[in-house]
Amino acid sequence: MVKGRFITLEGIEGVGKTTHLAFIADYLEARQYPVLITREPGGTKAGEAVREILLHGKEIRIDAMTELLLMFAARAQHLQEVVIPALAEGKIVLCDRFTDASYAYQGGGRGIAQADIRILEQLVQQELQPNLTLLFDASVQTGLSRAKKRSEADRFESETIAFFERVRQTYLERSRNKPDRIKIINAEQTLPAVEQDIIRLMESFL
Ligand code: TMP
């Protein structure tokens, strides 16, 4: 039985997800909620090994369908080993990316049919969906220029502007289709303004 709550963070590169995730964790912990922080691809030993191949295996050839299957392989392990047990214990699971990223990157970005992604989603997740998804939205120009300042570009960060435009549009379209779950936060704002929006959304969610 699922008792906890599953919150995911999404957005293109450079929208500050990692900083915002730490802020949300502090906000929840200050209110005595048990929190588990995790990420995809990753969150388990197997998942982190897959992440290494996906992000940093620049010499390894991976086609779009292989990429999608690896994302879902890491996800299957993550759900069984980490997410489902934590939810059963009543924790709030804060996950840096989840299946919306597969729709945005492998669907929008790489052009895999949404219906094919849906098949894997059902196979791996059955009915499990995040209770809340915060979509941090910024222009591709803003996101990429921030991401470039951070570190050497990984396999996704090396993609074209057009790729990220498709990723962003797919995220926005999903949020329009699932407005109760996927909430957009304008990540172009100052950090305090973003944090105010996060607090407002968390207050209405909790
Ligand atoms: P990040 O967590 O540091 O943002 O990096 C993860 C990268 O993996 C990011 O570029 C998005 C990508 N990704 C997908 O393409 N599909 C997925 O399903 C997930 C979870 C991530």
Short mmCIF file of C-alpha atoms and ligand atoms in Angstrom, two decimals:
data_model
loop_
_atom_site.label_atom_id
_atom_site.label_comp_id
_atom_site.label_asym_id
_atom_site.label_seq_id
_atom_site.Cartn_x
_atom_site.Cartn_y
_atom_site.Cartn_z
CA MET A 1 0.00 0.00 0.00
CA VAL A 2 1.33 3.43 -0.94
CA LYS A 3 1.30 5.82 2.03
CA GLY A 4 3.96 8.36 1.12
CA ARG A 5 4.04 10.93 -1.61
CA PHE A 6 6.05 11.01 -4.77
CA ILE A 7 7.28 14.42 -5.98
CA THR A 8 9.34 14.80 -9.14
CA LEU A 9 11.31 17.75 -10.53
CA GLU A 10 11.68 18.33 -14.23
CA GLY A 11 12.99 20.83 -16.75
CA ILE A 12 15.68 21.32 -19.36
CA GLU A 13 19.33 21.62 -18.31
CA GLY A 14 20.34 24.70 -16.33
CA VAL A 15 16.98 25.52 -14.70
CA GLY A 16 18.40 24.96 -11.18
CA LYS A 17 16.62 21.68 -10.32
CA THR A 18 19.34 20.51 -7.96
CA THR A 19 19.32 23.77 -5.96
CA HIS A 20 15.51 23.77 -5.84
CA LEU A 21 15.45 20.13 -4.76
CA ALA A 22 17.67 20.90 -1.77
CA PHE A 23 15.40 23.84 -0.90
CA ILE A 24 12.28 21.62 -1.00
CA ALA A 25 13.99 18.96 1.14
CA ASP A 26 14.90 21.60 3.77
CA TYR A 27 11.37 22.99 3.67
CA LEU A 28 9.85 19.54 4.27
CA GLU A 29 12.37 18.43 6.89
CA ALA A 30 11.80 21.67 8.85
CA ARG A 31 8.15 20.57 9.02
CA GLN A 32 9.12 17.07 10.25
CA TYR A 33 8.24 15.22 7.03
CA PRO A 34 10.41 12.16 6.36
CA VAL A 35 12.13 12.83 3.04
CA LEU A 36 14.07 10.68 0.62
CA ILE A 37 16.08 12.39 -2.12
CA THR A 38 16.90 10.48 -5.26
CA ARG A 39 17.39 10.90 -8.99
CA GLU A 40 16.96 9.36 -12.41
CA PRO A 41 18.65 7.90 -14.23
CA GLY A 42 20.33 6.61 -11.06
CA GLY A 43 19.37 6.21 -7.44
CA THR A 44 20.64 2.60 -7.22
CA LYS A 45 23.99 0.95 -7.96
CA ALA A 46 22.65 -0.49 -11.21
CA GLY A 47 20.96 2.79 -12.11
CA GLU A 48 24.07 4.86 -11.47
CA ALA A 49 26.09 2.48 -13.66
CA VAL A 50 23.51 2.94 -16.43
CA ARG A 51 23.62 6.72 -15.88
CA GLU A 52 27.37 6.69 -16.40
CA ILE A 53 26.92 4.98 -19.78
CA LEU A 54 24.06 7.28 -20.79
CA LEU A 55 25.64 10.58 -19.80
CA HIS A 56 29.35 10.08 -20.06
CA GLY A 57 29.83 7.17 -22.46
CA LYS A 58 30.51 9.52 -25.34
CA GLU A 59 32.50 6.85 -27.16
CA ILE A 60 29.67 4.33 -26.77
CA ARG A 61 27.12 4.29 -29.57
CA ILE A 62 23.56 4.37 -28.21
CA ASP A 63 20.59 4.76 -30.52
CA ALA A 64 17.34 6.39 -29.45
CA MET A 65 15.45 3.17 -28.63
CA THR A 66 18.43 1.80 -26.68
CA GLU A 67 18.55 5.07 -24.76
CA LEU A 68 14.86 4.80 -23.92
CA LEU A 69 15.20 1.16 -22.80
CA LEU A 70 18.21 2.00 -20.62
CA MET A 71 16.24 4.84 -18.98
CA PHE A 72 13.42 2.42 -18.19
CA ALA A 73 15.82 -0.34 -17.08
CA ALA A 74 17.33 2.07 -14.55
CA ARG A 75 13.78 3.16 -13.59
CA ALA A 76 12.55 -0.41 -13.02
CA GLN A 77 15.40 -1.06 -10.58
CA HIS A 78 14.94 2.33 -8.91
CA LEU A 79 11.23 1.80 -8.34
CA GLN A 80 11.63 -1.69 -6.87
CA GLU A 81 14.73 -1.00 -4.79
CA VAL A 82 14.15 2.57 -3.59
CA VAL A 83 10.95 4.41 -4.50
CA ILE A 84 8.22 1.86 -3.76
CA PRO A 85 9.73 0.78 -0.39
CA ALA A 86 10.15 4.44 0.67
CA LEU A 87 6.57 5.27 -0.28
CA ALA A 88 5.37 2.20 1.64
CA GLU A 89 7.22 3.57 4.71
CA GLY A 90 5.32 6.84 4.34
CA LYS A 91 8.21 8.94 3.07
CA ILE A 92 8.03 11.88 0.73
CA VAL A 93 10.19 10.83 -2.19
CA LEU A 94 11.80 13.78 -3.98
CA CYS A 95 13.09 12.61 -7.32
CA ASP A 96 15.25 14.66 -9.70
CA ARG A 97 13.57 13.63 -13.00
CA PHE A 98 11.26 10.73 -13.80
CA THR A 99 9.17 9.50 -16.74
CA ASP A 100 8.14 12.96 -17.93
CA ALA A 101 11.83 13.28 -18.87
CA SER A 102 11.54 10.18 -21.08
CA TYR A 103 8.58 11.74 -22.90
CA ALA A 104 10.42 15.05 -23.22
CA TYR A 105 13.92 13.83 -24.18
CA GLN A 106 13.41 10.47 -25.90
CA GLY A 107 9.94 11.42 -27.21
CA GLY A 108 10.19 15.14 -28.03
CA GLY A 109 13.96 15.30 -28.37
CA ARG A 110 14.74 12.05 -30.19
CA GLY A 111 11.38 11.52 -31.90
CA ILE A 112 10.26 8.22 -30.34
CA ALA A 113 6.47 7.84 -30.49
CA GLN A 114 4.70 8.74 -27.24
CA ALA A 115 2.63 5.54 -27.59
CA ASP A 116 5.82 3.44 -27.45
CA ILE A 117 6.96 5.24 -24.30
CA ARG A 118 3.52 4.65 -22.82
CA ILE A 119 3.95 0.87 -23.28
CA LEU A 120 7.15 0.90 -21.22
CA GLU A 121 5.61 3.25 -18.66
CA GLN A 122 2.77 0.80 -18.08
CA LEU A 123 5.08 -2.20 -17.99
CA VAL A 124 7.49 -0.67 -15.48
CA GLN A 125 5.23 1.54 -13.36
CA GLN A 126 1.78 0.01 -13.71
CA GLU A 127 -0.40 2.64 -12.03
CA LEU A 128 2.37 4.43 -10.15
CA GLN A 129 2.59 8.13 -11.06
CA PRO A 130 4.10 11.10 -9.23
CA ASN A 131 1.62 12.92 -6.98
CA LEU A 132 3.19 16.23 -7.92
CA THR A 133 5.65 17.30 -10.60
CA LEU A 134 7.37 20.68 -10.54
CA LEU A 135 8.36 21.70 -14.03
CA PHE A 136 11.02 24.41 -13.90
CA ASP A 137 10.72 26.30 -17.14
CA ALA A 138 13.23 28.65 -18.73
CA SER A 139 14.16 29.50 -22.30
CA VAL A 140 16.65 27.16 -23.92
CA GLN A 141 19.08 30.04 -24.22
CA THR A 142 18.95 30.77 -20.47
CA GLY A 143 19.11 27.09 -19.50
CA LEU A 144 22.01 26.15 -21.73
CA SER A 145 24.09 29.20 -20.90
CA ARG A 146 23.72 28.37 -17.18
CA ALA A 147 24.46 24.66 -17.75
CA LYS A 148 27.62 25.48 -19.74
CA LYS A 149 29.05 27.45 -16.82
CA ARG A 150 28.80 24.38 -14.57
CA SER A 151 31.04 21.70 -16.05
CA GLU A 152 31.99 19.91 -19.22
CA ALA A 153 28.92 19.08 -21.32
CA ASP A 154 27.59 15.51 -21.00
CA ARG A 155 26.01 13.57 -23.87
CA PHE A 156 22.66 15.37 -23.53
CA GLU A 157 24.11 18.80 -22.89
CA SER A 158 26.01 18.48 -26.17
CA GLU A 159 22.70 18.36 -28.08
CA THR A 160 21.50 21.16 -30.39
CA ILE A 161 19.30 24.14 -29.50
CA ALA A 162 16.54 22.61 -31.67
CA PHE A 163 16.68 19.40 -29.60
CA PHE A 164 16.17 21.34 -26.35
CA GLU A 165 13.38 23.42 -27.90
CA ARG A 166 11.53 20.15 -28.63
CA VAL A 167 12.26 18.88 -25.11
CA ARG A 168 10.94 22.10 -23.57
CA GLN A 169 7.81 22.15 -25.73
CA THR A 170 7.04 18.52 -24.87
CA TYR A 171 7.32 19.28 -21.16
CA LEU A 172 5.00 22.30 -21.54
CA GLU A 173 2.52 20.29 -23.57
CA ARG A 174 2.46 17.53 -20.92
CA SER A 175 1.83 20.13 -18.25
CA ARG A 176 -1.10 21.52 -20.26
CA ASN A 177 -2.52 17.99 -20.55
CA LYS A 178 -1.99 17.14 -16.86
CA PRO A 179 -2.48 20.47 -15.09
CA ASP A 180 -3.40 18.86 -11.74
CA ARG A 181 -0.08 17.04 -11.49
CA ILE A 182 2.47 19.03 -13.49
CA LYS A 183 2.92 22.58 -12.18
CA ILE A 184 5.06 25.05 -14.09
CA ILE A 185 7.45 27.30 -12.20
CA ASN A 186 9.09 30.17 -14.08
CA ALA A 187 12.80 29.50 -13.56
CA GLU A 188 13.81 32.77 -15.23
CA GLN A 189 12.83 34.60 -12.04
CA THR A 190 15.24 35.45 -9.22
CA LEU A 191 15.96 32.62 -6.79
CA PRO A 192 13.79 34.14 -3.98
CA ALA A 193 10.87 34.47 -6.41
CA VAL A 194 11.26 30.83 -7.52
CA GLU A 195 11.39 29.77 -3.86
CA GLN A 196 8.18 31.69 -3.14
CA ASP A 197 6.45 29.83 -5.96
CA ILE A 198 7.76 26.52 -4.61
CA ILE A 199 6.43 27.30 -1.12
CA ARG A 200 3.04 28.30 -2.51
CA LEU A 201 2.76 25.03 -4.45
CA MET A 202 3.99 22.90 -1.54
CA GLU A 203 1.51 24.53 0.83
CA SER A 204 -1.41 23.68 -1.40
CA PHE A 205 -0.06 20.16 -1.97
CA LEU A 206 0.64 19.12 1.64
P1 TMP B 1 20.48 15.60 -14.89
O1 TMP B 1 19.74 14.74 -13.92
O2 TMP B 1 21.79 16.03 -14.39
O3 TMP B 1 19.66 16.71 -15.43
O4 TMP B 1 20.89 14.68 -16.14
C1 TMP B 1 20.12 13.64 -16.57
C2 TMP B 1 20.04 13.67 -18.08
O5 TMP B 1 19.32 12.53 -18.51
C3 TMP B 1 19.32 14.89 -18.61
O6 TMP B 1 20.01 15.38 -19.74
C4 TMP B 1 17.99 14.34 -19.08
C5 TMP B 1 18.27 12.89 -19.37
N1 TMP B 1 17.13 11.99 -19.16
C6 TMP B 1 16.49 11.48 -20.28
O7 TMP B 1 16.86 11.79 -21.40
N2 TMP B 1 15.42 10.65 -20.09
C7 TMP B 1 14.98 10.27 -18.85
O8 TMP B 1 14.01 9.50 -18.73
C8 TMP B 1 15.67 10.81 -17.70
C9 TMP B 1 15.23 10.41 -16.34
C10 TMP B 1 16.74 11.66 -17.91
#
